[in-house]
Coordinates of C-alpha atoms in Angstrom, one line a residue:
Chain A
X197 CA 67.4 108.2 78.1
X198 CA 69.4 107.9 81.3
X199 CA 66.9 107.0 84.1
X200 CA 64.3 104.6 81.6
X201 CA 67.2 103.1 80.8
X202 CA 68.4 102.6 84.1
X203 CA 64.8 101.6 85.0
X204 CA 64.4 99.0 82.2
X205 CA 68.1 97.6 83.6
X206 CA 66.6 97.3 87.2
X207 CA 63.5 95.8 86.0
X208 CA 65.1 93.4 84.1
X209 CA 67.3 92.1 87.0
X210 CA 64.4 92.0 89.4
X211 CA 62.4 89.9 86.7
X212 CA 65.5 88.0 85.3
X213 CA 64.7 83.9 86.8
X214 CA 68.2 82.4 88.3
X215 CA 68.2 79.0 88.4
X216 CA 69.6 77.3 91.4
X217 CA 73.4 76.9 92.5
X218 CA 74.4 73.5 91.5
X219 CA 76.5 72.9 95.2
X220 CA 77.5 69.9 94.4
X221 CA 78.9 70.1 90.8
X222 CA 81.1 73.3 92.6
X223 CA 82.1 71.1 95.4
X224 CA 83.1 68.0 93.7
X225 CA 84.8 70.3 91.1
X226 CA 86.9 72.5 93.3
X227 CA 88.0 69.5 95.2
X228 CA 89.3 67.8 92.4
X229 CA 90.9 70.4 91.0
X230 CA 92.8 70.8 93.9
X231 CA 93.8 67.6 94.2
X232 CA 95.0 67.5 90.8
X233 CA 97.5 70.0 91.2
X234 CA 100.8 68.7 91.7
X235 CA 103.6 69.8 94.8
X236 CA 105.8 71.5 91.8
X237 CA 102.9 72.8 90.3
X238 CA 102.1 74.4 93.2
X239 CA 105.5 76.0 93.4
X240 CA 105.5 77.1 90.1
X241 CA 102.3 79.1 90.6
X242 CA 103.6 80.6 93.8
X243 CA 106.7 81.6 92.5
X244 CA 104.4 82.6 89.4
X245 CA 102.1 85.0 91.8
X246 CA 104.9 87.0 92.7
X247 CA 107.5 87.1 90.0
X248 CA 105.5 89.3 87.8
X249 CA 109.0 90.4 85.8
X250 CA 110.5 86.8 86.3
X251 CA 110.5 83.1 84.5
X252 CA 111.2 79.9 86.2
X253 CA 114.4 78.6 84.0
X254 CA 114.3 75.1 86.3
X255 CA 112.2 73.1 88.6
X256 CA 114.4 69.9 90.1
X257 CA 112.5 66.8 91.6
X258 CA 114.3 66.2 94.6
X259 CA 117.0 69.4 96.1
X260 CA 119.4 69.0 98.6
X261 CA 120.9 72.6 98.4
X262 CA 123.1 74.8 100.8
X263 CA 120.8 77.7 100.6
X264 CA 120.7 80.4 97.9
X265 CA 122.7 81.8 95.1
X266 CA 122.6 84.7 93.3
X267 CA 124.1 85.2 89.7
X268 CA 124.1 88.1 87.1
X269 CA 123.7 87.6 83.3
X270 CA 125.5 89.0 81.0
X271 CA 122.8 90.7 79.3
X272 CA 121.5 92.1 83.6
X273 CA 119.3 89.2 84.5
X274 CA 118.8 88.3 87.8
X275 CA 119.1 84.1 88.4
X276 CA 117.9 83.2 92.1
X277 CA 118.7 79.4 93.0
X278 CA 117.5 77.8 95.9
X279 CA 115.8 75.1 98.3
X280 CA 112.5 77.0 99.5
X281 CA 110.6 80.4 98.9
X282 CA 108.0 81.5 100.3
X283 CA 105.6 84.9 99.6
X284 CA 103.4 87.1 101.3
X285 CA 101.2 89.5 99.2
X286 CA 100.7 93.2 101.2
X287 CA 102.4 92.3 103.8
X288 CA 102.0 94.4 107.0
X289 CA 106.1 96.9 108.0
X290 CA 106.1 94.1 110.7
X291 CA 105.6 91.3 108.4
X292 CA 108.5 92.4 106.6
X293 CA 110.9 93.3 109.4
X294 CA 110.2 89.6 110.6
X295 CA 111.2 88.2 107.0
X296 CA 114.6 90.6 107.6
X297 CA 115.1 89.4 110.9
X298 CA 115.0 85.4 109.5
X299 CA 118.1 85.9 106.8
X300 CA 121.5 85.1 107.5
X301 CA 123.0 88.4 106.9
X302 CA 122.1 92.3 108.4
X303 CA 119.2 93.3 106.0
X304 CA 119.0 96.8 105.4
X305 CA 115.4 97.5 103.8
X306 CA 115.3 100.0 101.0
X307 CA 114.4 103.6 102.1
X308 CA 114.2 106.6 99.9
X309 CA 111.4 105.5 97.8
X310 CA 109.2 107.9 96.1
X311 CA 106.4 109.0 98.9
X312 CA 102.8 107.5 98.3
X313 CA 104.5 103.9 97.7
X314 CA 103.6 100.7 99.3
X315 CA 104.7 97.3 99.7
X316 CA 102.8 94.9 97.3
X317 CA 104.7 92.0 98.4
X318 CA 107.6 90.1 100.0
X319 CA 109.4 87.0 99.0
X320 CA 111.9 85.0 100.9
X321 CA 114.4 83.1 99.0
X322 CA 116.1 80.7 102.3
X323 CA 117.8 82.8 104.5
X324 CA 120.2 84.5 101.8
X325 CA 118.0 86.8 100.1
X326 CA 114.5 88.6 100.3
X327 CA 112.8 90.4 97.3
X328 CA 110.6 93.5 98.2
X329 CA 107.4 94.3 95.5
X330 CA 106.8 98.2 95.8
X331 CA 103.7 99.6 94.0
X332 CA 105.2 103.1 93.1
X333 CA 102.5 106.1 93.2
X334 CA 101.8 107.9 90.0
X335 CA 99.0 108.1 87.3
X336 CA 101.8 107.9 84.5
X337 CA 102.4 104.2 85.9
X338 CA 99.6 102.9 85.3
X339 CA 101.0 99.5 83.4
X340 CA 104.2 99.7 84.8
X341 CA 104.2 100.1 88.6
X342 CA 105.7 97.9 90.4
X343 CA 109.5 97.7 91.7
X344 CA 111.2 94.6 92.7
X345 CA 114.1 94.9 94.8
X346 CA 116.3 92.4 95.5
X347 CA 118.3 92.1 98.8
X348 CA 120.6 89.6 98.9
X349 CA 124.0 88.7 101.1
X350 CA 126.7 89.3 99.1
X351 CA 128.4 85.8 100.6
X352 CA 125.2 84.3 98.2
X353 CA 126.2 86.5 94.9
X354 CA 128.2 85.4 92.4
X355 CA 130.9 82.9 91.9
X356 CA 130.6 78.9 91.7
X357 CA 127.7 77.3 93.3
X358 CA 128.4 74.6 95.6
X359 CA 125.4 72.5 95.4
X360 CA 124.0 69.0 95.2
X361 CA 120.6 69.5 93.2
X362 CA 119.2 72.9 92.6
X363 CA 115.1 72.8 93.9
X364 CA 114.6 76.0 91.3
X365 CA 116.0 78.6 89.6
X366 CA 114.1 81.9 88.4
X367 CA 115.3 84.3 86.0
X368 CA 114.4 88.2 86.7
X369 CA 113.8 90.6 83.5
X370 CA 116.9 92.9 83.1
X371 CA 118.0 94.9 85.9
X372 CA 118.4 98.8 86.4
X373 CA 121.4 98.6 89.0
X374 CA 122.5 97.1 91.8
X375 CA 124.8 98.1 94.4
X376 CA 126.5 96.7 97.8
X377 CA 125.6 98.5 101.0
X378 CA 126.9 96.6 104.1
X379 CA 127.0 93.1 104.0
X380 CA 124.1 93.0 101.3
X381 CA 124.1 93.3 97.3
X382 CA 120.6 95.0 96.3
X383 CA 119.6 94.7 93.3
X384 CA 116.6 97.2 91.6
X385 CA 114.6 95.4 89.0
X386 CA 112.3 96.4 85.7
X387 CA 112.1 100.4 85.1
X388 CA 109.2 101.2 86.5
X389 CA 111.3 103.7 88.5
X390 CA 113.3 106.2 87.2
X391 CA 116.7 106.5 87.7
X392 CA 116.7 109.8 89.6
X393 CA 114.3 107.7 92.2
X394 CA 117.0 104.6 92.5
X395 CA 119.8 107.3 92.8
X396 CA 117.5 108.7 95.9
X397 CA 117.0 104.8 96.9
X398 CA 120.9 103.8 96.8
X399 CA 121.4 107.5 98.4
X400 CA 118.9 107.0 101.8
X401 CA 119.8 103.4 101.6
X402 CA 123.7 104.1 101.8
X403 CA 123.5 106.9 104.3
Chain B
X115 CA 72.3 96.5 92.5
X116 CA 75.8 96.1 93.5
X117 CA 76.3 92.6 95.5
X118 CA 75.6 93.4 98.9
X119 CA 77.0 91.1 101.6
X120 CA 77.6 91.0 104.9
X121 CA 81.4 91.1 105.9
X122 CA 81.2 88.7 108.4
X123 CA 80.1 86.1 105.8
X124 CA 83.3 86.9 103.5
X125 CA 85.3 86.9 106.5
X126 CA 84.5 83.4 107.3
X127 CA 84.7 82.2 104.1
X128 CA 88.0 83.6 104.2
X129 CA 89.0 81.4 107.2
X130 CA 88.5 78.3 105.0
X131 CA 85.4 76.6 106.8
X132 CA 83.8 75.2 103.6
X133 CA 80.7 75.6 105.2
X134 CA 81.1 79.4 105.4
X135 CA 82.6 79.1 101.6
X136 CA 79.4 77.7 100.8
X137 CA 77.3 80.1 102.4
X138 CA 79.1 82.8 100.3
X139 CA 78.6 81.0 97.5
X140 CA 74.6 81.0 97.9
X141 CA 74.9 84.5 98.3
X142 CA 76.6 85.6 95.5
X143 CA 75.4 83.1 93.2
X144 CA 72.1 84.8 91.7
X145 CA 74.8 88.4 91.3
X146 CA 77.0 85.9 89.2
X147 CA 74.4 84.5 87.2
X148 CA 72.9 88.2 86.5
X149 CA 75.4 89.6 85.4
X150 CA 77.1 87.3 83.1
X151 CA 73.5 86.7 81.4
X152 CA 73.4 90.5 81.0
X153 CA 76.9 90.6 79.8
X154 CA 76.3 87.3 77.3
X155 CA 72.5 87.3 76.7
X156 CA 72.6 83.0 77.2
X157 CA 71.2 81.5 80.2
X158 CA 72.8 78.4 79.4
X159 CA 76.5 80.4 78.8
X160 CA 75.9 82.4 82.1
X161 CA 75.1 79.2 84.2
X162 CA 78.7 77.9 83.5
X163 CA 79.8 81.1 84.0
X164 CA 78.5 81.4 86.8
X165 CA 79.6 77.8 88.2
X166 CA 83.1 78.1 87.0
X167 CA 83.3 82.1 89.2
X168 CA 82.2 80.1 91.9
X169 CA 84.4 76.7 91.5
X170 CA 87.3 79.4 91.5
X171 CA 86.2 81.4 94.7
X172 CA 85.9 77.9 96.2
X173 CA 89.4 77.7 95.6
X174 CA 91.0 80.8 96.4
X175 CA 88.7 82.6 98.7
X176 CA 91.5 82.3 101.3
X177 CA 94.0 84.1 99.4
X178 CA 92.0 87.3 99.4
X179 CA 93.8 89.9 100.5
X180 CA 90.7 91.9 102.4
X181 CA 87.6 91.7 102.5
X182 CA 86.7 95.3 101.3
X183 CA 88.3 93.5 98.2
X184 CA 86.1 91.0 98.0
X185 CA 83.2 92.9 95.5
X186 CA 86.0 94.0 92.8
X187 CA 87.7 90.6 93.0
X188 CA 84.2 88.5 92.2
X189 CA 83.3 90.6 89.7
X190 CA 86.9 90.4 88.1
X191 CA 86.3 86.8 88.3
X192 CA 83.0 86.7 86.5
X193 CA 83.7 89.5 83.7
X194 CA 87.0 87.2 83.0
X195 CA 85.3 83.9 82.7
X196 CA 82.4 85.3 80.5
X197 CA 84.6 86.7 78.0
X198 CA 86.5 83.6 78.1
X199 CA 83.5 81.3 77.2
X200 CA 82.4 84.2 74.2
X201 CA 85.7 83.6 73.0
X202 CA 85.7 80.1 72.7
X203 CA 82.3 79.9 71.7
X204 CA 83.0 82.2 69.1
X205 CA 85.8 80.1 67.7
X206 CA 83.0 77.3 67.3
X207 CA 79.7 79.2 67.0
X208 CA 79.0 82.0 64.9
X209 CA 76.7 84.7 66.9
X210 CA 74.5 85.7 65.3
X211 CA 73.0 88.7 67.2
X212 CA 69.3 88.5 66.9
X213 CA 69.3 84.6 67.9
X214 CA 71.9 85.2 70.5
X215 CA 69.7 86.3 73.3
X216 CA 67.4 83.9 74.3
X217 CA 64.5 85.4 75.8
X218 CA 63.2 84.9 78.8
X219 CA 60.1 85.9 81.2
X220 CA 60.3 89.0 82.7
X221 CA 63.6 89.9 80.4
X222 CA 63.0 93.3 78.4
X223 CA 63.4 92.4 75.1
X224 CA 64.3 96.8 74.3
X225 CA 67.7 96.2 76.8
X226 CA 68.9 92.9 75.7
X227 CA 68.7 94.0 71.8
X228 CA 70.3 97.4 72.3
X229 CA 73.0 95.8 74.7
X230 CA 73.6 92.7 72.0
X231 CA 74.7 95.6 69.4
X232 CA 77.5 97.6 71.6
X233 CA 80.9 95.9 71.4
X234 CA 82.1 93.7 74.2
X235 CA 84.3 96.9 75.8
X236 CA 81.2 99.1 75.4
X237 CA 78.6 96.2 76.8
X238 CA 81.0 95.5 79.9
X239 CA 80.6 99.6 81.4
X240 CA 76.9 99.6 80.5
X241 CA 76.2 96.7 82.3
X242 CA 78.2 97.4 85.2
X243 CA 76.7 100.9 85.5
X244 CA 73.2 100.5 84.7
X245 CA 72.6 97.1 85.9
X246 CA 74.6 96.7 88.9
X247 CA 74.4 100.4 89.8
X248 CA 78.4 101.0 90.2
X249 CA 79.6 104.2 90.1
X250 CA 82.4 105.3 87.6
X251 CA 85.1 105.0 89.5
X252 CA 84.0 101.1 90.8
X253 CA 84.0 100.3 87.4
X254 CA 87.5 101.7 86.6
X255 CA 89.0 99.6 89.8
X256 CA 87.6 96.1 87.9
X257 CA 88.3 96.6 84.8
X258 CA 91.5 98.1 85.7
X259 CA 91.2 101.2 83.4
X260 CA 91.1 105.0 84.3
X261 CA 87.7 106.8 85.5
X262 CA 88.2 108.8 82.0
X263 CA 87.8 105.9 79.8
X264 CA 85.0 104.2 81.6
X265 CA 83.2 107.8 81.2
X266 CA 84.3 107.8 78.1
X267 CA 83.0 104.7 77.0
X268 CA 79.6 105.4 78.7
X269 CA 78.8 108.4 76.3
X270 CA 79.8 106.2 73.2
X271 CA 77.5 103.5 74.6
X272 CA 74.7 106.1 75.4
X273 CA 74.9 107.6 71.8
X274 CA 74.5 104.4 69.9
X275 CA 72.0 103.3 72.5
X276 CA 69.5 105.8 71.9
X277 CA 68.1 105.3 68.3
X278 CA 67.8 102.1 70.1
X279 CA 65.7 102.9 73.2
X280 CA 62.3 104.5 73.2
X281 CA 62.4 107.5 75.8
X282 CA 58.8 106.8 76.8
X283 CA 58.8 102.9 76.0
X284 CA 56.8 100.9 78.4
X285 CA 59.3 97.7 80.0
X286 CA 58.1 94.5 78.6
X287 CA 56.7 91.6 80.5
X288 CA 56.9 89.1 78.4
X289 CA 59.4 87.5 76.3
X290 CA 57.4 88.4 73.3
X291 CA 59.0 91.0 70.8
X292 CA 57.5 94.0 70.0
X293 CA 57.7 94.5 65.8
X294 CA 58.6 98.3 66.1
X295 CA 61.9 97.5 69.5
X296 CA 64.6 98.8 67.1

């Protein structure tokens, strides 16, 4: 059955009329579409692109706000506040060194992961914290693979927020653990890893 | 066959240069009209499909990550909006199976009927495998499921298939049905 049907399948496609592209219809359309899409919309779907684990809890119109803020739920959520974000997807080591290099505090990048992992993304939150997206190797993973690590300075955690108008706030799913090492709170997120792999995280990261 | 295109062209598209964008677009347009008509068995249905893959490659093109990517990522694109469309079509139109395929010149009636009765999970890895010629493991990457399932899927799909399919039955020309396809 295997190669008549695969010949019926080719014949069909070579014989199969396409009609033409309608160019214009796609132009005008994606145009518009992109005009249509407002500044905070646009923010929400970047933050959305990255924060896979995380909700937007508030958007604010206007934001005057002395740079980020990092709180803890009760129940382990993460809350970020801030003025501006910013996210690159696979980012390059030296893409992320350079997002290390721009925050107000001596960023020490997680180290210990499992080996065969790689960096899905990187988000900048200001200057006071970064988030690192790991893709964690493993067949087992399959729907649950990616580790979001918070690194934040522990100057930004906790504690009243002075502020005039918060620009947003997202909310993280619950958190495994987090820890201080140096000047910077880290904080591992979701459960896609285990927690013999944080313990060798918080372990290389602390040495 | 599997869309072939030139890197250079997805590159430039990538750059932003609507021109280039455009370009792409000729190039991939027949692929996207192909397959969703094989997937949905409507011109008119594969059409907008078509249009609305391309509308959002217009759009994001630029935030693909490689180009090597390019081929999963379009035909992500197009599987998504086809079953999207079914789905609200279904809410509105009942299919009915034998009307839903129009036919066509050139289409073989034989592949169109036996492809209209496999479930939409079983219809995807067919026509991905024996109409665009991907191997197993392609398939896997776009639909985001293990090589084992896609292989899995392909034997279910080849058993209810045969009754269906003469070994030695001559491809149609015409649109015309023979009485004794099924």
């Amino acid at each position: 059955m295997q190669s008549d049907f695969l010949s019926a399948c080719r014949n069909m496609r070579e014989r199969m009329e396409v009609p033409p592209i309608p160019m214009e219809a796609i132009r005008s359309d994606a145009q518009r579409r992109n005009a249509a899409v407002p500044q905070r919309s646009k923010r929400r779907a970047l933050i959305a692109t990255f924060a896979a684990s995380m909700s937007l809890v508030a958007v604010a119109a206007a934001a005057v706000w002395s740079g980020t803020h990092i709180t803890y739920t009760k129940s382990g959520s993460v809350n970020i506040s801030g003025t501006t974000v910013s996210y690159t997807k696979n980012p390059t080591l030296e893409q992320v060194r350079a997002v290390a290099r721009e925050a107000n505090f001596p960023v020490v990048l997680p180290s210990g992961l499992p080996a065969g992992t790689t960096v899905a993304g990187v988000a900048r939150f200001g200057t006071g914290a970064l988030l690192l997206q790991y893709n964690l190797p493993g067949r087992w993973r399959i729907s649950h693979h990616l580790l979001q690590m918070l690194i934040a300075n522990r100057d930004n955690v906790g504690g009243a927020a002075t502020r005039e108008h918060l620009r947003y706030t997202i909310q993280s799913g619950p958190s495994q653990a987090h820890w201080t090492v140096g000047h910077e709170e880290v904080t591992a997120m979701g459960y896609a890893a285990t927690r013999q792999e944080i313990a060798n995280i918080k372990r290389a990261m602390s040495r | 066959m599997a869309i072939p295109l030139p890197a250079e062209l997805v590159e430039a598209a990538r750059a932003g240069d609507c021109g280039d964008i455009e370009r792409l677009l000729q190039a991939v347009w027949p692929d996207a009209y192909r397959l969703a008509n094989a997937i949905l068995g409507d011109r008119q249905a594969a059409e907008d499909v078509a249009q609305e893959a391309c509308i959002i490659l217009y759009r994001t093109i630029s935030s693909l990550r490689s180009v090597a990517a390019f081929r999963v990522w379009f035909y992500r694109i197009v599987l998504r909006e086809a079953t999207q469309i079914k789905q609200r079509r279904s809410r509105t139109e009942p299919e009915t199976r034998a009307d839903a395929y129009v036919q066509d010149v050139g289409l073989t009636v034989d592949v169109m009927r036996a492809l209209s009765t496999l479930p939409d999970h079983l219809r995807e890895v067919v026509v991905l495998r024996y109409f665009e010629e991907l191997s197993s493991r392609e398939i896997a990457s776009i639909l985001r499921i293990p090589d084992g399932t896609v292989r899995f899927r392909l034997m279910i799909a080849k058993r209810r298939l045969r009754p269906l399919l003469h070994d030695e039955a001559p491809v149609h020309q015409t649109g015309e049905a023979r009485t004794n396809a099924i």
